Amino acid sequence: MGVHVLSTAQFKTNTLVLNIQAPLTEARVTKTALLPHLLVRGTERTPTQTALTARMEELYGAFLHADTFKLGERHILQVRMEVPNGKYLPGRPQLLKEAIAFMWEVLTRPALEGGTFRPRVVELEKEALRRRVEGLFDHKPLYARIQTISRMHRQEPFRLLATGRIEDLVGLEPVNLTDYHAELLAEAPMDLYVVGDVEGEAVAEELRQVFSLPTRPKGALQVRDPRQTPLGRHVVEERQDVGQCQVVLGLRGPVLRGDPLHPAMELLNGLLGGYAHSKFFTQIREKEGMAYSVQSTYNPHMGTMIFQAGVDPVQVDVVADLMRAQLQAVAEGAVSEEELHQTKAMLALSVRETADVANSLAMAAFSAHLAGQSYDPEAFLTRMRAVGAEELVALAAEVQEDTCYLMRDLETPSGTPNAIQITSPFGA
Amino acid sequence: MSVQGTWTEYPLLGERAFRAVLPDGLQVHLVPKQGFTKSHAILTTAFGSVEAAFELEGEGVRRVPPGVAHFLEHKLFEEPWGDAFSRFAEHGAQANAFTGHSRTSYLFSTSDELEANLELLLDFVQHPYFTEAGVAKEMGIIEQEIRMYDDMPQWLGYRHLLESLYHAHPVRLDIAGTVETIQEIDQEVLHACHRAFYHPSNMALAMVGDFDAEAMLAKVAELQAKRQVPPIPQVQRSLPDEPSAVACARLETHLAVARTTLMVGWKELVPPQPEELLRRELTMALAVDLLFGRSSPLHQELMDAGLIDEALAYDYDNGPGFSHLTLAAESDDPDLVLERIERTLAEVKRRGLDPVAFDRLRRKQLGDFLGELNSPENIGAQLTDLALRGDDYFRVPEIIHALTQEGVEEQIARLFLPEQRAISIVRPKSPAPV
């Protein structure tokens, strides 16, 4: 297990982040998604929520959370704890030591019955997973993004939601989950981060002693290069009884995290729709008044971009074209000195401010670790400062639209009559 | 003439604050914090969405169209030389703003050019500049903002809950107004609101970061001294009469969603007095944790029955003339959840709280507060919000220590009255989509 201690003086709490890597496959995704929820339901020593939470409260409101997310095509199971630093409390209690022991217990000693996760608890968590997935329908901007990714990556594992799949719940028994838990403990790459005002060596030593697990491969699970996937040309639309419509474009680009052009790609994203001075914000929101929420995001693990806006039903096609026009404008050279300067300043701020939030710092360090690099924000910024407008222009020409997803209302006529119709929720 | 500041130390918290009130009335709170890469500044005014009418300098009572405070917040970013966001970006600062029920805040974070960004903040907020084209165009943007929230079950459910709790008080209206009411907004009313409510004497500035506090105070004072600040305006605010009873016990609606959202609210018979507000807020937080939190018997019961998948969310909101507590949950059987909530309340009122749980949750409150101090943004927002009503955010732990079980039990008896309760439910449209 990798142990990483990031000793910083400014936080009044100490944060522990345990990241377990699992392959993102149909066979595993739902088991990986269920497992963290089972772990926090109770340990051998404190098998009920009430008892487990009471223990956290005794540690001055220690926070425990376990969930999963994707970093590219790696499914990460994360257990996170945060405890106050005892030096700010009466009696200066040694809370970190307790937190470390507790996290070990949550990871390795869940409450069992007859050697497996408790059947009643497994049933409850399966139902909760079902509701969680169904509930994704309710947040329209998120749902629209999920549909876009689902279509765009239909031939790739990335289409799988970190939340798991309802269809996998049938026939999933406590013994399957217990075996899977044991498998992860025996083999999965694991990294544990500690962030806070701690004594580096002493804490690292404590962690190595408490977290005595079998040796396993260090570093990152191997994943394929997502740039190998051929470009799709999908236009899909879905009608829902909503007041505001969603426009989402999914695009593929040539740059992944850690590539020499990574800083340039982040700048391109910022320039297009990452900040309040960006082209999307100034043109589509401020100039045209057509959107309140309009942005672009870049996924450095997949090399993809998402453009998204919430708009009036009659503006759906107009705004889709406006977003395309902004990208095209950059590909044709529309990058001013002022815009470049502003974007560099904002990107520098967001890179630097990562150090101000313990979870962000741990995530950035882990992300670098997965790419086989050490976390070095200043080196990134040095390369960023050297990027010229011409590099952004060249990159923009290589970013290609793969999927267009449009959520329309029930009445307004479609400007894309040949689009594939999605007629049932989560159908893609 | 130099402005004198005062240091206040909070040794147990490892914090200190340097404070002053400028000649024009602006409150300044400076919190040096080492080790953070960025500094944060926030300028807050005691003006928000819960205005119904006011009279400025005896000019006659003026009705405030719903959504004005929020509209003004958007429009202040427009300046003759361009957009304030752009200029913040030039100076390496990320800026934002938000409007609440009784506060509007403008803020930025930067790791660079702190003084240049501070000057920009003080300038654009205190300098009202509007154009007809800008106002017209903003209506389109805000309309999309309103429509975005109207599609969200939590927001819609909460708005309906407020409509159920309050007959006439403006807290029942959406902070952004409606698509119709914002059409009534013009430059004239924006200017009048700015004159009335954006005077420095109605505002507080907080800055948190790695800077020299005494030098920063001198800088703020210098920047303000250069401004032509008018005398403190004479403003009479008026609110409609609001009965203490709720308006409507239950409101249900449907959206294109898969899950059902339940919101329950209790309207306080008598909103707390300003001097007891902070203590009341902390008492409420403790009460809710004890009654409905993750270590409560109710939480275990609801989770074991599959009625909820995560802890009930809560919010205790108060301001001029209003005060209520809200609980929220997603559940397939909201009426059963309600029944269990009421059963818990009846039992606690009868038997009292568990003293072991009380002590434990008080510890949790202290620990939670420490976690909040990790965020300069949070410190700035809380400092200014509380300072504008005469409270000191850094005194929270002291007040938590002084809370008593009896005090919490009294508040539970006072707040959770069946006749003061309203319910708002948002259900899937039928047929259910998923």
PDB file of N, CA and C in Angstrom, chain B residues 354-420:
ATOM      1  N   ASP B 354     -31.450  12.571  25.829  1.00  0.00           N
ATOM      2  CA  ASP B 354     -30.459  11.706  26.483  1.00  0.00           C
ATOM      3  C   ASP B 354     -29.222  12.545  26.797  1.00  0.00           C
ATOM      4  N   PRO B 355     -28.863  12.691  28.083  1.00  0.00           N
ATOM      5  CA  PRO B 355     -27.727  13.559  28.436  1.00  0.00           C
ATOM      6  C   PRO B 355     -26.395  13.088  27.849  1.00  0.00           C
ATOM      7  N   VAL B 356     -26.227  11.798  27.667  1.00  0.00           N
ATOM      8  CA  VAL B 356     -24.983  11.295  27.060  1.00  0.00           C
ATOM      9  C   VAL B 356     -24.898  11.761  25.607  1.00  0.00           C
ATOM     10  N   ALA B 357     -26.013  11.645  24.917  1.00  0.00           N
ATOM     11  CA  ALA B 357     -26.058  12.101  23.519  1.00  0.00           C
ATOM     12  C   ALA B 357     -25.842  13.613  23.452  1.00  0.00           C
ATOM     13  N   PHE B 358     -26.412  14.342  24.392  1.00  0.00           N
ATOM     14  CA  PHE B 358     -26.256  15.802  24.411  1.00  0.00           C
ATOM     15  C   PHE B 358     -24.779  16.186  24.485  1.00  0.00           C
ATOM     16  N   ASP B 359     -24.052  15.576  25.407  1.00  0.00           N
ATOM     17  CA  ASP B 359     -22.628  15.907  25.556  1.00  0.00           C
ATOM     18  C   ASP B 359     -21.841  15.534  24.316  1.00  0.00           C
ATOM     19  N   ARG B 360     -22.176  14.392  23.773  1.00  0.00           N
ATOM     20  CA  ARG B 360     -21.447  13.893  22.613  1.00  0.00           C
ATOM     21  C   ARG B 360     -21.668  14.799  21.420  1.00  0.00           C
ATOM     22  N   LEU B 361     -22.919  15.227  21.214  1.00  0.00           N
ATOM     23  CA  LEU B 361     -23.219  16.070  20.052  1.00  0.00           C
ATOM     24  C   LEU B 361     -22.693  17.478  20.239  1.00  0.00           C
ATOM     25  N   ARG B 362     -22.551  17.914  21.460  1.00  0.00           N
ATOM     26  CA  ARG B 362     -21.931  19.205  21.683  1.00  0.00           C
ATOM     27  C   ARG B 362     -20.459  19.151  21.277  1.00  0.00           C
ATOM     28  N   ARG B 363     -19.810  18.032  21.573  1.00  0.00           N
ATOM     29  CA  ARG B 363     -18.429  17.820  21.114  1.00  0.00           C
ATOM     30  C   ARG B 363     -18.368  17.895  19.603  1.00  0.00           C
ATOM     31  N   LYS B 364     -19.330  17.247  18.970  1.00  0.00           N
ATOM     32  CA  LYS B 364     -19.357  17.220  17.506  1.00  0.00           C
ATOM     33  C   LYS B 364     -19.480  18.639  16.968  1.00  0.00           C
ATOM     34  N   GLN B 365     -20.331  19.450  17.592  1.00  0.00           N
ATOM     35  CA  GLN B 365     -20.506  20.829  17.134  1.00  0.00           C
ATOM     36  C   GLN B 365     -19.184  21.587  17.201  1.00  0.00           C
ATOM     37  N   LEU B 366     -18.427  21.353  18.269  1.00  0.00           N
ATOM     38  CA  LEU B 366     -17.139  22.040  18.422  1.00  0.00           C
ATOM     39  C   LEU B 366     -16.174  21.608  17.325  1.00  0.00           C
ATOM     40  N   GLY B 367     -16.142  20.295  17.072  1.00  0.00           N
ATOM     41  CA  GLY B 367     -15.269  19.775  16.028  1.00  0.00           C
ATOM     42  C   GLY B 367     -15.657  20.287  14.654  1.00  0.00           C
ATOM     43  N   ASP B 368     -16.967  20.334  14.398  1.00  0.00           N
ATOM     44  CA  ASP B 368     -17.452  20.844  13.106  1.00  0.00           C
ATOM     45  C   ASP B 368     -16.995  22.285  12.901  1.00  0.00           C
ATOM     46  N   PHE B 369     -17.052  23.073  13.962  1.00  0.00           N
ATOM     47  CA  PHE B 369     -16.657  24.472  13.842  1.00  0.00           C
ATOM     48  C   PHE B 369     -15.184  24.583  13.462  1.00  0.00           C
ATOM     49  N   LEU B 370     -14.362  23.756  14.043  1.00  0.00           N
ATOM     50  CA  LEU B 370     -12.942  23.783  13.694  1.00  0.00           C
ATOM     51  C   LEU B 370     -12.738  23.514  12.213  1.00  0.00           C
ATOM     52  N   GLY B 371     -13.492  22.562  11.695  1.00  0.00           N
ATOM     53  CA  GLY B 371     -13.407  22.249  10.271  1.00  0.00           C
ATOM     54  C   GLY B 371     -13.776  23.444   9.409  1.00  0.00           C
ATOM     55  N   GLU B 372     -14.756  24.218   9.867  1.00  0.00           N
ATOM     56  CA  GLU B 372     -15.175  25.407   9.111  1.00  0.00           C
ATOM     57  C   GLU B 372     -14.044  26.422   8.995  1.00  0.00           C
ATOM     58  N   LEU B 373     -13.149  26.438   9.983  1.00  0.00           N
ATOM     59  CA  LEU B 373     -12.055  27.412   9.966  1.00  0.00           C
ATOM     60  C   LEU B 373     -10.990  27.085   8.909  1.00  0.00           C
ATOM     61  N   ASN B 374     -11.111  25.925   8.257  1.00  0.00           N
ATOM     62  CA  ASN B 374     -10.188  25.598   7.180  1.00  0.00           C
ATOM     63  C   ASN B 374     -10.510  26.362   5.897  1.00  0.00           C
ATOM     64  N   SER B 375     -11.663  26.993   5.849  1.00  0.00           N
ATOM     65  CA  SER B 375     -12.091  27.642   4.617  1.00  0.00           C
ATOM     66  C   SER B 375     -12.131  29.157   4.769  1.00  0.00           C
ATOM     67  N   PRO B 376     -11.193  29.881   4.114  1.00  0.00           N
ATOM     68  CA  PRO B 376     -11.228  31.347   4.164  1.00  0.00           C
ATOM     69  C   PRO B 376     -12.562  31.902   3.639  1.00  0.00           C
ATOM     70  N   GLU B 377     -13.138  31.231   2.637  1.00  0.00           N
ATOM     71  CA  GLU B 377     -14.410  31.700   2.086  1.00  0.00           C
ATOM     72  C   GLU B 377     -15.498  31.634   3.144  1.00  0.00           C
ATOM     73  N   ASN B 378     -15.535  30.528   3.859  1.00  0.00           N
ATOM     74  CA  ASN B 378     -16.541  30.355   4.900  1.00  0.00           C
ATOM     75  C   ASN B 378     -16.339  31.378   6.020  1.00  0.00           C
ATOM     76  N   ILE B 379     -15.105  31.571   6.438  1.00  0.00           N
ATOM     77  CA  ILE B 379     -14.814  32.531   7.513  1.00  0.00           C
ATOM     78  C   ILE B 379     -15.292  33.920   7.108  1.00  0.00           C
ATOM     79  N   GLY B 380     -14.957  34.328   5.889  1.00  0.00           N
ATOM     80  CA  GLY B 380     -15.353  35.655   5.423  1.00  0.00           C
ATOM     81  C   GLY B 380     -16.861  35.820   5.393  1.00  0.00           C
ATOM     82  N   ALA B 381     -17.553  34.837   4.838  1.00  0.00           N
ATOM     83  CA  ALA B 381     -19.016  34.930   4.720  1.00  0.00           C
ATOM     84  C   ALA B 381     -19.663  34.986   6.101  1.00  0.00           C
ATOM     85  N   GLN B 382     -19.242  34.121   6.999  1.00  0.00           N
ATOM     86  CA  GLN B 382     -19.841  34.088   8.336  1.00  0.00           C
ATOM     87  C   GLN B 382     -19.507  35.343   9.128  1.00  0.00           C
ATOM     88  N   LEU B 383     -18.259  35.784   9.022  1.00  0.00           N
ATOM     89  CA  LEU B 383     -17.856  36.987   9.753  1.00  0.00           C
ATOM     90  C   LEU B 383     -18.721  38.175   9.372  1.00  0.00           C
ATOM     91  N   THR B 384     -18.879  38.414   8.054  1.00  0.00           N
ATOM     92  CA  THR B 384     -19.632  39.589   7.627  1.00  0.00           C
ATOM     93  C   THR B 384     -21.120  39.422   7.928  1.00  0.00           C
ATOM     94  N   ASP B 385     -21.657  38.249   7.650  1.00  0.00           N
ATOM     95  CA  ASP B 385     -23.081  38.016   7.904  1.00  0.00           C
ATOM     96  C   ASP B 385     -23.414  38.287   9.374  1.00  0.00           C
ATOM     97  N   LEU B 386     -22.647  37.708  10.268  1.00  0.00           N
ATOM     98  CA  LEU B 386     -22.918  37.879  11.692  1.00  0.00           C
ATOM     99  C   LEU B 386     -22.595  39.278  12.176  1.00  0.00           C
ATOM    100  N   ALA B 387     -21.511  39.865  11.649  1.00  0.00           N
ATOM    101  CA  ALA B 387     -21.114  41.197  12.102  1.00  0.00           C
ATOM    102  C   ALA B 387     -22.199  42.226  11.801  1.00  0.00           C
ATOM    103  N   LEU B 388     -22.890  42.048  10.689  1.00  0.00           N
ATOM    104  CA  LEU B 388     -23.932  43.017  10.326  1.00  0.00           C
ATOM    105  C   LEU B 388     -25.122  42.966  11.274  1.00  0.00           C
ATOM    106  N   ARG B 389     -25.188  41.957  12.113  1.00  0.00           N
ATOM    107  CA  ARG B 389     -26.235  41.952  13.139  1.00  0.00           C
ATOM    108  C   ARG B 389     -25.620  41.998  14.534  1.00  0.00           C
ATOM    109  N   GLY B 390     -24.355  42.352  14.598  1.00  0.00           N
ATOM    110  CA  GLY B 390     -23.708  42.572  15.893  1.00  0.00           C
ATOM    111  C   GLY B 390     -23.113  41.343  16.543  1.00  0.00           C
ATOM    112  N   ASP B 391     -22.976  40.237  15.818  1.00  0.00           N
ATOM    113  CA  ASP B 391     -22.416  39.013  16.398  1.00  0.00           C
ATOM    114  C   ASP B 391     -20.985  38.764  15.921  1.00  0.00           C
ATOM    115  N   ASP B 392     -20.237  37.981  16.697  1.00  0.00           N
ATOM    116  CA  ASP B 392     -18.857  37.654  16.360  1.00  0.00           C
ATOM    117  C   ASP B 392     -18.756  36.150  16.077  1.00  0.00           C
ATOM    118  N   TYR B 393     -18.465  35.802  14.826  1.00  0.00           N
ATOM    119  CA  TYR B 393     -18.394  34.406  14.404  1.00  0.00           C
ATOM    120  C   TYR B 393     -17.425  33.597  15.257  1.00  0.00           C
ATOM    121  N   PHE B 394     -16.322  34.204  15.673  1.00  0.00           N
ATOM    122  CA  PHE B 394     -15.313  33.447  16.428  1.00  0.00           C
ATOM    123  C   PHE B 394     -15.757  33.134  17.851  1.00  0.00           C
ATOM    124  N   ARG B 395     -16.902  33.679  18.258  1.00  0.00           N
ATOM    125  CA  ARG B 395     -17.410  33.369  19.605  1.00  0.00           C
ATOM    126  C   ARG B 395     -18.300  32.125  19.607  1.00  0.00           C
ATOM    127  N   VAL B 396     -18.473  31.512  18.472  1.00  0.00           N
ATOM    128  CA  VAL B 396     -19.345  30.336  18.395  1.00  0.00           C
ATOM    129  C   VAL B 396     -18.958  29.238  19.393  1.00  0.00           C
ATOM    130  N   PRO B 397     -17.667  28.864  19.500  1.00  0.00           N
ATOM    131  CA  PRO B 397     -17.337  27.774  20.442  1.00  0.00           C
ATOM    132  C   PRO B 397     -17.715  28.115  21.879  1.00  0.00           C
ATOM    133  N   GLU B 398     -17.514  29.363  22.254  1.00  0.00           N
ATOM    134  CA  GLU B 398     -17.842  29.812  23.603  1.00  0.00           C
ATOM    135  C   GLU B 398     -19.337  29.611  23.864  1.00  0.00           C
ATOM    136  N   ILE B 399     -20.152  29.923  22.862  1.00  0.00           N
ATOM    137  CA  ILE B 399     -21.596  29.792  23.015  1.00  0.00           C
ATOM    138  C   ILE B 399     -21.986  28.323  23.041  1.00  0.00           C
ATOM    139  N   ILE B 400     -21.327  27.510  22.215  1.00  0.00           N
ATOM    140  CA  ILE B 400     -21.613  26.069  22.224  1.00  0.00           C
ATOM    141  C   ILE B 400     -21.344  25.495  23.613  1.00  0.00           C
ATOM    142  N   HIS B 401     -20.226  25.912  24.213  1.00  0.00           N
ATOM    143  CA  HIS B 401     -19.897  25.428  25.561  1.00  0.00           C
ATOM    144  C   HIS B 401     -20.992  25.775  26.565  1.00  0.00           C
ATOM    145  N   ALA B 402     -21.651  26.925  26.336  1.00  0.00           N
ATOM    146  CA  ALA B 402     -22.640  27.401  27.315  1.00  0.00           C
ATOM    147  C   ALA B 402     -24.036  26.854  27.090  1.00  0.00           C
ATOM    148  N   LEU B 403     -24.239  26.094  26.014  1.00  0.00           N
ATOM    149  CA  LEU B 403     -25.582  25.556  25.766  1.00  0.00           C
ATOM    150  C   LEU B 403     -25.917  24.517  26.828  1.00  0.00           C
ATOM    151  N   THR B 404     -27.194  24.462  27.173  1.00  0.00           N
ATOM    152  CA  THR B 404     -27.611  23.477  28.175  1.00  0.00           C
ATOM    153  C   THR B 404     -28.669  22.558  27.594  1.00  0.00           C
ATOM    154  N   GLN B 405     -28.782  21.393  28.195  1.00  0.00           N
ATOM    155  CA  GLN B 405     -29.798  20.446  27.740  1.00  0.00           C
ATOM    156  C   GLN B 405     -31.196  21.052  27.920  1.00  0.00           C
ATOM    157  N   GLU B 406     -31.400  21.752  29.034  1.00  0.00           N
ATOM    158  CA  GLU B 406     -32.708  22.370  29.282  1.00  0.00           C
ATOM    159  C   GLU B 406     -33.030  23.374  28.193  1.00  0.00           C
ATOM    160  N   GLY B 407     -32.027  24.156  27.822  1.00  0.00           N
ATOM    161  CA  GLY B 407     -32.226  25.160  26.786  1.00  0.00           C
ATOM    162  C   GLY B 407     -32.645  24.531  25.466  1.00  0.00           C
ATOM    163  N   VAL B 408     -32.019  23.395  25.141  1.00  0.00           N
ATOM    164  CA  VAL B 408     -32.357  22.715  23.894  1.00  0.00           C
ATOM    165  C   VAL B 408     -33.771  22.134  23.992  1.00  0.00           C
ATOM    166  N   GLU B 409     -34.088  21.548  25.138  1.00  0.00           N
ATOM    167  CA  GLU B 409     -35.434  20.980  25.316  1.00  0.00           C
ATOM    168  C   GLU B 409     -36.508  22.057  25.235  1.00  0.00           C
ATOM    169  N   GLU B 410     -36.215  23.221  25.802  1.00  0.00           N
ATOM    170  CA  GLU B 410     -37.171  24.335  25.742  1.00  0.00           C
ATOM    171  C   GLU B 410     -37.402  24.767  24.308  1.00  0.00           C
ATOM    172  N   GLN B 411     -36.338  24.846  23.530  1.00  0.00           N
ATOM    173  CA  GLN B 411     -36.468  25.264  22.140  1.00  0.00           C
ATOM    174  C   GLN B 411     -37.268  24.232  21.348  1.00  0.00           C
ATOM    175  N   ILE B 412     -37.052  22.958  21.634  1.00  0.00           N
ATOM    176  CA  ILE B 412     -37.810  21.901  20.955  1.00  0.00           C
ATOM    177  C   ILE B 412     -39.307  22.055  21.262  1.00  0.00           C
ATOM    178  N   ALA B 413     -39.608  22.307  22.531  1.00  0.00           N
ATOM    179  CA  ALA B 413     -41.022  22.474  22.926  1.00  0.00           C
ATOM    180  C   ALA B 413     -41.625  23.709  22.266  1.00  0.00           C
ATOM    181  N   ARG B 414     -40.807  24.733  22.096  1.00  0.00           N
ATOM    182  CA  ARG B 414     -41.281  26.007  21.571  1.00  0.00           C
ATOM    183  C   ARG B 414     -41.483  25.943  20.050  1.00  0.00           C
ATOM    184  N   LEU B 415     -40.590  25.274  19.354  1.00  0.00           N
ATOM    185  CA  LEU B 415     -40.616  25.317  17.897  1.00  0.00           C
ATOM    186  C   LEU B 415     -41.527  24.278  17.261  1.00  0.00           C
ATOM    187  N   PHE B 416     -41.458  23.050  17.747  1.00  0.00           N
ATOM    188  CA  PHE B 416     -42.133  21.962  17.045  1.00  0.00           C
ATOM    189  C   PHE B 416     -43.592  21.834  17.479  1.00  0.00           C
ATOM    190  N   LEU B 417     -44.393  22.812  17.070  1.00  0.00           N
ATOM    191  CA  LEU B 417     -45.817  22.785  17.373  1.00  0.00           C
ATOM    192  C   LEU B 417     -46.572  22.320  16.139  1.00  0.00           C
ATOM    193  N   PRO B 418     -47.485  21.368  16.299  1.00  0.00           N
ATOM    194  CA  PRO B 418     -48.182  20.804  15.131  1.00  0.00           C
ATOM    195  C   PRO B 418     -48.891  21.874  14.291  1.00  0.00           C
ATOM    196  N   GLU B 419     -49.466  22.880  14.938  1.00  0.00           N
ATOM    197  CA  GLU B 419     -50.207  23.886  14.186  1.00  0.00           C
ATOM    198  C   GLU B 419     -49.281  24.855  13.456  1.00  0.00           C
ATOM    199  N   GLN B 420     -47.999  24.811  13.782  1.00  0.00           N
ATOM    200  CA  GLN B 420     -47.035  25.689  13.130  1.00  0.00           C
ATOM    201  C   GLN B 420     -46.294  24.985  12.002  1.00  0.00           C
TER     202      GLN B 420
END
